[in-house]
Amino acid sequence: MSERPSLKPVYLITGSDRPKVETAVHRLRARFLDEATEIVTALETTGADVVNLCNAGSLFGDARLVLVNDVDGRRKEDNRPPTGGWKAEDVEAVTSYLASSAPDTVLALVGLEVKKDSPLAKISAKSGDVLVYDVPKRKHVAWVADRFRQAGVKAEPDACALLIEYVGEEDLHGLANEIDKIATWAQGEPIGVDEVELLVSPVADVPSFALTDTWAARQPGALLEVAEKMLERSDRPRRDTVPRLTGSLNGHLARLRQLKRLANEGVPPKEAAAALKMHPFYGEKVYRQAEAFSDDELGAATVRLAELDLALKGGSRLSADVELTRALIDVSAEPDRG
């Protein structure tokens, strides 16, 4: 018989930082033999069934772990709203069990987002421990930078922001995977925007900083090079990628116009970003870009991208690539000051 681990009867593990949640679960599982571990999902297993598993005991008397995933009604790989999970009677069954739990069994409850004031969280805190691993809102750049530091690599803020833009700020697991990949490649060397662009394929539906920065800098030639690089790296056909890229440019232009309006009203960059619910780093960057354009220029760009959208939807006999090239040259050209 193995030595009983010094653990509490129940642990509730939850939070938006999925990599840390998975690390906590992995460490807990490492305290038990594989054959003494039961893993089920609350989407398919009732609270009463979980209680029966906890009370079943081990064939060889080893300490046991009963791990229940998806206690908030969502599968761990799914960020959509809850679609099922435990009802009140399931929680009541677990609550009754924890009043007199099996001495050699640890119950682990895992969910994406279990509220601290929920019945399950309250009973877990009373009988065991609640482990919450969250990423504070608008702190994703700091989170990425910290993950790089943990991997022994220093990453520039622009590089962290670009990685979030490529992967998406909600996909922390995907970000963690990319950070590990980049850190392995870097071998301790610092990471900048160039390294992120080289090693990471964009999956989020937003343009890269390289594209929008080059646009704001009014460098038509460089802008065309960046756009071509993005088209080449896409895993979609060019005829599908050009409209998506156009949609992203339209979205960025809309944010430019919103921030330009707030700048004209005297709203500071940080407050303007907060008002539009934009990430502070990204919002302040776009704010500075907006200041480089006049209202007339942004209005003309809106019309030009609308013409591009119409052309891509059958309003032109030219190829999508040619129409995109013409539009990018037009919107990035220096204004006529004469």
Tab-separated table of C-alpha atoms in Angstrom:
chain	number	residue	atom	x	y	z
A	1	MET	CA	0.000	0.000	0.000
A	2	SER	CA	1.420	3.394	-1.043
A	3	GLU	CA	1.805	6.253	1.421
A	4	ARG	CA	-1.272	8.435	1.486
A	5	PRO	CA	-0.511	11.858	-0.019
A	6	SER	CA	-0.940	14.881	2.240
A	7	LEU	CA	-3.791	16.322	0.238
A	8	LYS	CA	-7.235	17.693	0.978
A	9	PRO	CA	-10.452	15.775	0.232
A	10	VAL	CA	-11.445	18.054	-2.668
A	11	TYR	CA	-9.883	20.570	-5.027
A	12	LEU	CA	-11.747	22.854	-7.400
A	13	ILE	CA	-9.419	23.974	-10.204
A	14	THR	CA	-10.666	26.672	-12.545
A	15	GLY	CA	-9.746	29.844	-14.423
A	16	SER	CA	-9.094	31.388	-17.825
A	17	ASP	CA	-5.359	30.588	-17.719
A	18	ARG	CA	-5.769	27.126	-19.190
A	19	PRO	CA	-2.033	26.308	-19.291
A	20	LYS	CA	-1.772	26.895	-15.532
A	21	VAL	CA	-4.960	24.928	-14.904
A	22	GLU	CA	-3.551	22.016	-16.874
A	23	THR	CA	-0.244	22.265	-14.995
A	24	ALA	CA	-2.087	22.137	-11.661
A	25	VAL	CA	-4.065	19.090	-12.784
A	26	HIS	CA	-0.899	17.394	-14.047
A	27	ARG	CA	0.883	17.954	-10.728
A	28	LEU	CA	-2.072	16.584	-8.807
A	29	ARG	CA	-2.270	13.498	-11.003
A	30	ALA	CA	1.462	12.890	-10.500
A	31	ARG	CA	0.716	12.210	-6.814
A	32	PHE	CA	-1.307	9.102	-7.705
A	33	LEU	CA	-0.750	5.865	-9.577
A	34	ASP	CA	-2.359	5.785	-13.015
A	35	GLU	CA	-4.386	2.706	-12.090
A	36	ALA	CA	-5.678	4.532	-9.004
A	37	THR	CA	-6.984	7.499	-11.016
A	38	GLU	CA	-10.510	7.794	-12.405
A	39	ILE	CA	-11.150	10.512	-15.012
A	40	VAL	CA	-14.715	11.402	-16.027
A	41	THR	CA	-16.644	14.381	-17.372
A	42	ALA	CA	-19.560	16.092	-15.664
A	43	LEU	CA	-21.249	16.252	-19.068
A	44	GLU	CA	-21.735	12.482	-18.945
A	45	THR	CA	-21.398	11.535	-15.260
A	46	THR	CA	-23.843	12.521	-12.501
A	47	GLY	CA	-22.845	13.731	-9.067
A	48	ALA	CA	-24.191	10.494	-7.572
A	49	ASP	CA	-22.009	8.446	-9.925
A	50	VAL	CA	-18.966	10.485	-8.906
A	51	VAL	CA	-19.749	9.827	-5.254
A	52	ASN	CA	-19.894	6.089	-5.983
A	53	LEU	CA	-16.475	6.312	-7.646
A	54	CYS	CA	-15.066	8.116	-4.604
A	55	ASN	CA	-16.443	5.479	-2.243
A	56	ALA	CA	-15.383	2.516	-4.360
A	57	GLY	CA	-11.874	2.332	-2.926
A	58	SER	CA	-8.794	0.918	-4.598
A	59	LEU	CA	-8.258	-2.768	-5.308
A	60	PHE	CA	-4.796	-2.636	-3.716
A	61	GLY	CA	-5.579	-0.025	-1.070
A	62	ASP	CA	-3.714	2.774	-2.837
A	63	ALA	CA	-4.724	6.403	-2.468
A	64	ARG	CA	-7.173	7.319	-5.225
A	65	LEU	CA	-7.911	10.362	-7.354
A	66	VAL	CA	-11.313	10.969	-8.931
A	67	LEU	CA	-10.920	13.730	-11.527
A	68	VAL	CA	-14.107	15.319	-12.895
A	69	ASN	CA	-13.709	17.621	-15.899
A	70	ASP	CA	-16.238	20.123	-17.299
A	71	VAL	CA	-18.026	20.794	-14.000
A	72	ASP	CA	-19.233	24.147	-15.376
A	73	GLY	CA	-20.909	22.471	-18.345
A	74	ARG	CA	-18.218	23.237	-20.931
A	75	ARG	CA	-15.598	20.950	-22.353
A	76	LYS	CA	-12.085	22.070	-21.471
A	77	GLU	CA	-11.183	22.693	-25.124
A	78	ASP	CA	-14.353	24.669	-25.817
A	79	ASN	CA	-14.735	28.375	-25.028
A	80	ARG	CA	-18.405	28.540	-25.979
A	81	PRO	CA	-21.173	29.104	-23.393
A	82	PRO	CA	-22.142	26.144	-21.158
A	83	THR	CA	-24.316	23.516	-22.836
A	84	GLY	CA	-24.895	21.095	-19.967
A	85	GLY	CA	-23.190	19.871	-16.858
A	86	TRP	CA	-24.273	19.315	-13.306
A	87	LYS	CA	-27.635	20.285	-11.878
A	88	ALA	CA	-28.512	21.152	-8.281
A	89	GLU	CA	-29.015	17.496	-7.341
A	90	ASP	CA	-25.532	16.620	-8.595
A	91	VAL	CA	-23.961	19.326	-6.435
A	92	GLU	CA	-26.067	18.192	-3.474
A	93	ALA	CA	-24.768	14.627	-3.869
A	94	VAL	CA	-21.161	15.855	-3.805
A	95	THR	CA	-21.920	18.144	-0.853
A	96	SER	CA	-23.314	15.237	1.159
A	97	TYR	CA	-20.299	13.100	0.275
A	98	LEU	CA	-17.808	15.767	1.408
A	99	ALA	CA	-19.467	15.864	4.836
A	100	SER	CA	-17.944	12.405	5.342
A	101	SER	CA	-15.492	11.781	2.509
A	102	ALA	CA	-13.542	8.594	1.837
A	103	PRO	CA	-10.218	8.884	3.739
A	104	ASP	CA	-7.955	7.690	0.918
A	105	THR	CA	-9.650	9.506	-1.982
A	106	VAL	CA	-9.115	12.985	-3.405
A	107	LEU	CA	-11.846	14.521	-5.558
A	108	ALA	CA	-10.670	17.036	-8.189
A	109	LEU	CA	-13.267	19.218	-9.906
A	110	VAL	CA	-12.108	21.066	-13.031
A	111	GLY	CA	-13.971	23.713	-15.020
A	112	LEU	CA	-13.272	26.632	-17.319
A	113	GLU	CA	-15.175	29.238	-15.336
A	114	VAL	CA	-16.655	28.313	-11.967
A	115	LYS	CA	-17.840	31.392	-10.075
A	116	LYS	CA	-16.466	31.880	-6.575
A	117	ASP	CA	-19.964	32.255	-5.131
A	118	SER	CA	-21.339	29.098	-6.768
A	119	PRO	CA	-22.463	26.235	-4.493
A	120	LEU	CA	-19.710	24.014	-5.890
A	121	ALA	CA	-17.030	26.603	-5.132
A	122	LYS	CA	-18.368	27.215	-1.628
A	123	ILE	CA	-18.422	23.546	-0.640
A	124	SER	CA	-14.968	23.029	-2.186
A	125	ALA	CA	-13.553	25.944	-0.194
A	126	LYS	CA	-15.138	24.615	2.977
A	127	SER	CA	-13.969	21.011	2.608
A	128	GLY	CA	-10.803	21.483	0.602
A	129	ASP	CA	-9.315	24.166	-1.614
A	130	VAL	CA	-10.254	26.325	-4.618
A	131	LEU	CA	-7.432	27.021	-7.079
A	132	VAL	CA	-8.214	29.859	-9.496
A	133	TYR	CA	-5.833	30.677	-12.338
A	134	ASP	CA	-7.061	33.733	-14.212
A	135	VAL	CA	-5.494	36.230	-16.593
A	136	PRO	CA	-6.701	39.721	-15.619
A	137	LYS	CA	-8.509	41.553	-18.391
A	138	ARG	CA	-6.235	43.723	-20.546
A	139	LYS	CA	-3.164	41.997	-19.105
A	140	HIS	CA	-2.490	39.595	-21.954
A	141	VAL	CA	0.692	41.324	-23.144
A	142	ALA	CA	2.114	41.073	-19.627
A	143	TRP	CA	1.004	37.429	-19.461
A	144	VAL	CA	2.819	36.607	-22.717
A	145	ALA	CA	5.942	38.462	-21.590
A	146	ASP	CA	5.910	36.572	-18.295
A	147	ARG	CA	5.567	33.228	-20.081
A	148	PHE	CA	8.570	34.129	-22.226
A	149	ARG	CA	10.556	35.006	-19.069
A	150	GLN	CA	9.641	31.655	-17.537
A	151	ALA	CA	10.997	30.021	-20.692
A	152	GLY	CA	14.272	31.933	-20.302
A	153	VAL	CA	13.659	34.421	-23.111
A	154	LYS	CA	13.133	38.199	-23.105
A	155	ALA	CA	10.477	39.366	-25.564
A	156	GLU	CA	9.849	42.949	-26.653
A	157	PRO	CA	6.356	44.356	-25.897
A	158	ASP	CA	5.664	44.752	-29.632
A	159	ALA	CA	6.555	41.086	-30.168
A	160	CYS	CA	4.199	39.989	-27.365
A	161	ALA	CA	1.384	42.126	-28.762
A	162	LEU	CA	1.953	40.794	-32.275
A	163	LEU	CA	1.849	37.197	-31.041
A	164	ILE	CA	-1.506	37.921	-29.384
A	165	GLU	CA	-2.724	39.467	-32.614
A	166	TYR	CA	-1.675	36.400	-34.610
A	167	VAL	CA	-3.078	33.785	-32.227
A	168	GLY	CA	-5.939	35.623	-30.502
A	169	GLU	CA	-6.020	36.800	-26.894
A	170	GLU	CA	-8.639	34.239	-25.850
A	171	ASP	CA	-6.553	31.255	-26.943
A	172	LEU	CA	-4.116	31.132	-24.032
A	173	HIS	CA	-3.313	27.500	-24.722
A	174	GLY	CA	-2.384	28.344	-28.295
A	175	LEU	CA	-0.291	31.274	-27.080
A	176	ALA	CA	1.538	29.052	-24.597
A	177	ASN	CA	2.328	26.542	-27.344
A	178	GLU	CA	3.692	29.264	-29.628
A	179	ILE	CA	5.747	30.754	-26.787
A	180	ASP	CA	7.328	27.359	-26.084
A	181	LYS	CA	8.084	26.919	-29.786
A	182	ILE	CA	9.654	30.377	-30.125
A	183	ALA	CA	11.652	30.016	-26.901
A	184	THR	CA	13.061	26.673	-28.057
A	185	TRP	CA	14.121	28.238	-31.346
A	186	ALA	CA	15.561	31.367	-29.678
A	187	GLN	CA	17.905	29.482	-27.333
A	188	GLY	CA	17.983	32.387	-24.894
A	189	GLU	CA	18.287	35.158	-27.498
A	190	PRO	CA	15.824	38.100	-27.259
A	191	ILE	CA	12.627	37.985	-29.298
A	192	GLY	CA	11.344	40.845	-31.440
A	193	VAL	CA	8.639	41.381	-34.024
A	194	ASP	CA	10.789	39.886	-36.812
A	195	GLU	CA	11.111	36.573	-34.979
A	196	VAL	CA	7.365	36.347	-34.333
A	197	GLU	CA	6.609	37.079	-37.994
A	198	LEU	CA	9.139	34.439	-39.051
A	199	LEU	CA	7.946	31.656	-36.750
A	200	VAL	CA	4.202	32.160	-36.248
A	201	SER	CA	1.390	31.830	-38.775
A	202	PRO	CA	-1.515	34.245	-38.168
A	203	VAL	CA	-4.786	32.539	-37.284
A	204	ALA	CA	-6.755	35.462	-35.809
A	205	ASP	CA	-8.916	37.553	-38.145
A	206	VAL	CA	-6.961	40.797	-37.708
A	207	PRO	CA	-4.172	42.385	-39.735
A	208	SER	CA	-0.636	42.226	-38.368
A	209	PHE	CA	1.062	45.227	-36.844
A	210	ALA	CA	3.520	45.036	-39.729
A	211	LEU	CA	0.703	45.711	-42.201
A	212	THR	CA	-1.027	48.487	-40.293
A	213	ASP	CA	2.231	50.118	-39.181
A	214	THR	CA	3.481	50.215	-42.769
A	215	TRP	CA	0.171	51.657	-43.888
A	216	ALA	CA	0.402	54.402	-41.247
A	217	ALA	CA	4.004	55.120	-42.297
A	218	ARG	CA	2.817	55.713	-45.897
A	219	GLN	CA	5.207	53.224	-47.467
A	220	PRO	CA	3.327	51.769	-50.464
A	221	GLY	CA	6.169	49.530	-51.610
A	222	ALA	CA	6.747	48.034	-48.174
A	223	LEU	CA	2.987	47.726	-47.661
A	224	LEU	CA	2.661	45.615	-50.799
A	225	GLU	CA	5.525	43.377	-49.624
A	226	VAL	CA	3.874	42.825	-46.245
A	227	ALA	CA	0.510	42.055	-47.837
A	228	GLU	CA	2.118	39.576	-50.228
A	229	LYS	CA	3.884	37.857	-47.331
A	230	MET	CA	0.579	37.465	-45.482
A	231	LEU	CA	-1.113	36.073	-48.592
A	232	GLU	CA	1.702	33.560	-49.102
A	233	ARG	CA	1.614	32.390	-45.486
A	234	SER	CA	-2.135	31.897	-45.388
A	235	ASP	CA	-3.376	28.313	-45.483
A	236	ARG	CA	-6.395	29.473	-47.508
A	237	PRO	CA	-6.580	30.122	-51.293
A	238	ARG	CA	-5.624	33.672	-52.278
A	239	ARG	CA	-9.136	34.336	-53.608
A	240	ASP	CA	-10.431	33.685	-50.069
A	241	THR	CA	-7.602	35.424	-48.231
A	242	VAL	CA	-7.842	38.758	-50.072
A	243	PRO	CA	-11.450	39.428	-48.902
A	244	ARG	CA	-10.527	38.454	-45.327
A	245	LEU	CA	-7.536	40.782	-45.430
A	246	THR	CA	-9.760	43.529	-46.827
A	247	GLY	CA	-12.248	42.992	-44.020
A	248	SER	CA	-9.455	43.271	-41.469
A	249	LEU	CA	-8.224	46.502	-43.047
A	250	ASN	CA	-11.751	47.886	-42.915
A	251	GLY	CA	-11.939	46.980	-39.230
A	252	HIS	CA	-8.647	48.726	-38.546
A	253	LEU	CA	-9.798	51.789	-40.499
A	254	ALA	CA	-12.983	51.933	-38.439
A	255	ARG	CA	-10.893	51.978	-35.249
A	256	LEU	CA	-8.660	54.680	-36.727
A	257	ARG	CA	-11.692	56.874	-37.390
A	258	GLN	CA	-13.136	56.268	-33.917
A	259	LEU	CA	-9.855	57.164	-32.229
A	260	LYS	CA	-9.364	60.160	-34.527
A	261	ARG	CA	-12.760	61.483	-33.413
A	262	LEU	CA	-11.860	61.028	-29.753
A	263	ALA	CA	-8.455	62.656	-30.325
A	264	ASN	CA	-10.205	65.660	-31.900
A	265	GLU	CA	-12.342	65.868	-28.756
A	266	GLY	CA	-9.236	65.992	-26.596
A	267	VAL	CA	-9.585	62.504	-25.105
A	268	PRO	CA	-6.132	61.134	-24.063
A	269	PRO	CA	-4.892	57.897	-25.709
A	270	LYS	CA	-5.355	55.648	-22.675
A	271	GLU	CA	-8.881	56.890	-21.994
A	272	ALA	CA	-9.790	56.599	-25.679
A	273	ALA	CA	-8.621	52.967	-25.781
A	274	ALA	CA	-10.638	52.200	-22.654
A	275	ALA	CA	-13.737	53.908	-24.085
A	276	LEU	CA	-13.579	51.657	-27.165
A	277	LYS	CA	-12.765	48.579	-25.037
A	278	MET	CA	-9.453	48.106	-26.824
A	279	HIS	CA	-6.307	46.632	-25.322
A	280	PRO	CA	-4.328	49.615	-23.940
A	281	PHE	CA	-1.148	48.763	-25.863
A	282	TYR	CA	-3.005	48.280	-29.150
A	283	GLY	CA	-5.381	51.195	-28.563
A	284	GLU	CA	-2.627	53.708	-27.865
A	285	LYS	CA	-0.688	52.477	-30.895
A	286	VAL	CA	-3.684	52.956	-33.217
A	287	TYR	CA	-4.370	56.327	-31.561
A	288	ARG	CA	-0.911	57.505	-32.616
A	289	GLN	CA	-1.502	56.161	-36.120
A	290	ALA	CA	-4.814	58.033	-36.352
A	291	GLU	CA	-3.082	61.300	-35.503
A	292	ALA	CA	-0.982	60.924	-38.675
A	293	PHE	CA	-4.090	61.082	-40.890
A	294	SER	CA	-6.489	63.935	-41.528
A	295	ASP	CA	-10.243	63.406	-41.342
A	296	ASP	CA	-10.440	63.830	-45.115
A	297	GLU	CA	-7.790	61.154	-45.649
A	298	LEU	CA	-9.609	58.665	-43.437
A	299	GLY	CA	-12.858	59.448	-45.221
A	300	ALA	CA	-11.191	58.894	-48.614
A	301	ALA	CA	-9.696	55.607	-47.384
A	302	THR	CA	-13.150	54.466	-46.286
A	303	VAL	CA	-14.514	55.135	-49.769
A	304	ARG	CA	-11.525	53.435	-51.427
A	305	LEU	CA	-11.829	50.263	-49.341
A	306	ALA	CA	-15.571	50.188	-50.039
A	307	GLU	CA	-14.726	50.299	-53.761
A	308	LEU	CA	-12.286	47.434	-53.211
A	309	ASP	CA	-14.961	45.423	-51.438
A	310	LEU	CA	-17.362	45.991	-54.340
A	311	ALA	CA	-14.679	44.982	-56.859
A	312	LEU	CA	-13.994	41.733	-54.984
A	313	LYS	CA	-17.703	40.917	-55.013
A	314	GLY	CA	-17.905	40.932	-58.800
A	315	GLY	CA	-17.698	44.625	-59.619
A	316	SER	CA	-14.412	44.283	-61.499
A	317	ARG	CA	-12.939	42.015	-64.137
A	318	LEU	CA	-9.474	42.370	-62.623
A	319	SER	CA	-8.067	39.715	-60.291
A	320	ALA	CA	-8.463	40.091	-56.544
A	321	ASP	CA	-4.675	40.487	-56.171
A	322	VAL	CA	-4.585	43.387	-58.636
A	323	GLU	CA	-7.523	45.150	-57.010
A	324	LEU	CA	-5.917	44.787	-53.574
A	325	THR	CA	-2.611	46.149	-54.870
A	326	ARG	CA	-4.274	49.198	-56.403
A	327	ALA	CA	-6.226	49.930	-53.224
A	328	LEU	CA	-3.201	49.587	-50.955
A	329	ILE	CA	-1.222	52.009	-53.125
A	330	ASP	CA	-4.071	54.512	-53.010
A	331	VAL	CA	-4.691	54.449	-49.259
A	332	SER	CA	-0.992	54.649	-48.345
A	333	ALA	CA	0.001	57.393	-50.782
A	334	GLU	CA	1.224	60.704	-49.415
A	335	PRO	CA	-1.538	63.345	-49.568
A	336	ASP	CA	-1.328	66.076	-52.161
A	337	ARG	CA	-0.324	69.164	-50.152
A	338	GLY	CA	-0.474	71.420	-53.165
